[in-house]
Coordinates of N, CA and C in Angstrom, one line a residue:
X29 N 0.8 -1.2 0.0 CA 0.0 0.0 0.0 C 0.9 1.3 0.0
X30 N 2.0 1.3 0.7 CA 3.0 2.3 0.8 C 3.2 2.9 -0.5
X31 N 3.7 1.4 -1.1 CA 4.4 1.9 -2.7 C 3.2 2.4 -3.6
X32 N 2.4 2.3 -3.4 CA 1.1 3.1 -4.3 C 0.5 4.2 -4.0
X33 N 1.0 4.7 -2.3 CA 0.9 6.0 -1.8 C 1.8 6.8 -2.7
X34 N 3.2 6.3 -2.4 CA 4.3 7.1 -2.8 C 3.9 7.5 -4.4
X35 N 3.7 6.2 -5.0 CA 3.6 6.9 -6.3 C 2.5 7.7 -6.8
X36 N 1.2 7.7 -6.0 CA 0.7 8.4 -5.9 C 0.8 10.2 -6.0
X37 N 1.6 10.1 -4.8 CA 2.1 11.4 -4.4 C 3.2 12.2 -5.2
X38 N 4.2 11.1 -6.3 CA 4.8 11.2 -6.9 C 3.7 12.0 -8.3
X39 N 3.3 11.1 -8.7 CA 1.8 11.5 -9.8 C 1.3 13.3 -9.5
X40 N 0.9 13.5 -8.1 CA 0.0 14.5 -7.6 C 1.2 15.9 -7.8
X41 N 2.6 15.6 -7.6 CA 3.4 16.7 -7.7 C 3.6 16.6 -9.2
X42 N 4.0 15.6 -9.9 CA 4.1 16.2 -11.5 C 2.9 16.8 -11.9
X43 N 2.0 16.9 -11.5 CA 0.5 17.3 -11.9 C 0.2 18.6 -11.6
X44 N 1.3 19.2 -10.3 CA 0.9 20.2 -9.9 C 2.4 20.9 -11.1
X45 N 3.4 20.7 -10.9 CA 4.3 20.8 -12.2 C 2.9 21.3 -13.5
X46 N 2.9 20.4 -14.1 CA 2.1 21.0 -15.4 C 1.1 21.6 -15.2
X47 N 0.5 21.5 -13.7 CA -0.7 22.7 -14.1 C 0.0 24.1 -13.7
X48 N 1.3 24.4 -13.3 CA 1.8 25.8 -13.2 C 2.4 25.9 -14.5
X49 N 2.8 24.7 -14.9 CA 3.2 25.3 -16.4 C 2.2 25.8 -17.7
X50 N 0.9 25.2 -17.4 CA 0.1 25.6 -17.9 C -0.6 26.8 -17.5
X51 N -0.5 27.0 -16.4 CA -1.3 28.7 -15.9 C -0.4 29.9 -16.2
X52 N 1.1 29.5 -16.4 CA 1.8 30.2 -16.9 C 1.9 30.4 -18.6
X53 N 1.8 29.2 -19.5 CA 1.3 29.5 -20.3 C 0.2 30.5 -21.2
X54 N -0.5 30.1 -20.2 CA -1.9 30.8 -20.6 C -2.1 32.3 -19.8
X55 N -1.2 32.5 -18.9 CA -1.4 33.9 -18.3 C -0.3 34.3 -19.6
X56 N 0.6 33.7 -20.4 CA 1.7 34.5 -21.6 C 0.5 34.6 -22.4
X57 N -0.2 33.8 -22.8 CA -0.9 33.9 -24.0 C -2.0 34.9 -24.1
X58 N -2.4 35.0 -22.5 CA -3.6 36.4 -22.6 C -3.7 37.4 -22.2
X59 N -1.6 37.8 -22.0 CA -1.2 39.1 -21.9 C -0.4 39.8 -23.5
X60 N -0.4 38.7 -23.7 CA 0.2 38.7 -25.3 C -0.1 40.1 -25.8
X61 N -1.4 40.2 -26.3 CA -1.5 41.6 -26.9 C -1.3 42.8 -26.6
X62 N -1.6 42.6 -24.8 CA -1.2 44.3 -24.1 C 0.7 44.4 -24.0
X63 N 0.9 43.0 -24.1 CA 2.8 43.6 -24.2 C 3.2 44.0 -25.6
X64 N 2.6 43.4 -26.5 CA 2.6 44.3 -27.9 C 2.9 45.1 -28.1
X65 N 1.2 45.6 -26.8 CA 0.7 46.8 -27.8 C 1.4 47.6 -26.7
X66 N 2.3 47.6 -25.7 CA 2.9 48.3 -24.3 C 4.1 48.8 -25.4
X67 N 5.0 47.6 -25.9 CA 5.9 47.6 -26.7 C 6.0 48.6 -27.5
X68 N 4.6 48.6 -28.5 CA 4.4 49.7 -30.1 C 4.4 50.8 -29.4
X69 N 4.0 51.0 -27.9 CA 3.4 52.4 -27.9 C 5.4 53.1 -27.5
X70 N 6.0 52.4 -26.9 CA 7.4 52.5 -25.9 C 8.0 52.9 -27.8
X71 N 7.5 52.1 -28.4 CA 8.6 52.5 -29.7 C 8.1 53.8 -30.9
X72 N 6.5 53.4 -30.5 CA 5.8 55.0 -31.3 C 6.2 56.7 -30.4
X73 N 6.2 56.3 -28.7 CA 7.2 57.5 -28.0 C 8.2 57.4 -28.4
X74 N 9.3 56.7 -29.0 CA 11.0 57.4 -28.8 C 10.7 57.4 -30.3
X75 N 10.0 57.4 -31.3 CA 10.2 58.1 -32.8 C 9.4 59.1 -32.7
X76 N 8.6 59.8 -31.5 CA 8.1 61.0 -31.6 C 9.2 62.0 -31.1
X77 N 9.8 61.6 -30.1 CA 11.0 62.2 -29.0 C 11.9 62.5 -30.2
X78 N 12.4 61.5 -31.4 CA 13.2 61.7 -31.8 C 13.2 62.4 -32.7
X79 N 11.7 62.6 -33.8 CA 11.2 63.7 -34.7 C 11.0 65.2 -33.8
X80 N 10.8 64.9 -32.6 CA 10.9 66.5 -31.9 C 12.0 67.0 -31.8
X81 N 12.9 65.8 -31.4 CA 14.5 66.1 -31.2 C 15.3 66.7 -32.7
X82 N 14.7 65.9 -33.7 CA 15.3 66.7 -35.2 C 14.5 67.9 -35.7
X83 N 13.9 67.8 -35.5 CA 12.7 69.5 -35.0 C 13.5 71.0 -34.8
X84 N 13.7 70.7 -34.0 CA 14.7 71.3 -32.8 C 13.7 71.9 -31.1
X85 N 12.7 70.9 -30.8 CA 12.1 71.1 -29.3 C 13.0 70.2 -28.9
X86 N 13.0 70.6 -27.6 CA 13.5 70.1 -26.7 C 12.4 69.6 -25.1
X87 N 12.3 68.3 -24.8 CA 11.4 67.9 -23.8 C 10.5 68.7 -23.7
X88 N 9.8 69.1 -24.7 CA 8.4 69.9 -24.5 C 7.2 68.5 -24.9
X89 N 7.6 67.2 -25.2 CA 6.7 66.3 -25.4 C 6.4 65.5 -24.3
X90 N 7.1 65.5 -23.2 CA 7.2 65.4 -21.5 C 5.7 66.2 -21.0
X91 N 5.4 66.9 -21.7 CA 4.6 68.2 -20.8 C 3.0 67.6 -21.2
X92 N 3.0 67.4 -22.9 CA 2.0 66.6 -23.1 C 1.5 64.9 -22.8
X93 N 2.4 64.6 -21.8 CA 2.3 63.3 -22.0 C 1.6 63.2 -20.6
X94 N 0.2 62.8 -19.8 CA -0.4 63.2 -18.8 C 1.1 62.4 -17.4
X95 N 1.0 61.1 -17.6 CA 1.7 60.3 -17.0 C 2.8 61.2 -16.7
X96 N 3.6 61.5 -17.3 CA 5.0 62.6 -16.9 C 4.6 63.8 -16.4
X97 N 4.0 64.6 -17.1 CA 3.7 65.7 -16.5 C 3.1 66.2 -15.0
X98 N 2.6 65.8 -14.6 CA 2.2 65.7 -12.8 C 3.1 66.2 -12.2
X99 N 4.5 65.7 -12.5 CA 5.7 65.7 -11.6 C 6.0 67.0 -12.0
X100 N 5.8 67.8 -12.7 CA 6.4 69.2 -13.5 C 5.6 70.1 -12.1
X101 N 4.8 70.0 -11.8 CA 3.8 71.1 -11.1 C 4.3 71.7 -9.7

């Protein structure tokens, strides 16, 4: 009976193994599009920063951005 415990309990931890690997899967797969779209926006800001920068402004795009600007006041 022991040895059918043990492997039992052997069974119950690889099980708990794949269901973390699976919750971790699936928490990648249904954050997937907000790291994208977190990504596009991090890369659509520094080609604005850098068309203001060949412009010739300087951190005046800081002031429009709500998130940054708070700390200006």
């Amino acid at each position: 009976m022991s040895k059918s415990l043990d492997e039992l309990k052997a069974s119950i931890e690889e099980m708990e193994k794949q269901l973390a690997e699976a919750k971790k899967e699936y928490r990648d797969l249904r954050t997937a599009g907000l790291r994208d779209a977190i990504e596009a926006r991090k890369a659509a800001d520094e080609a604005v920063k850098e068309e203001l920068k060949n412009l010739g402004y300087s951190n005046t795009y800081s002031y429009s951005n709500p998130f940054i600007s708070w700390r200006n006041f």
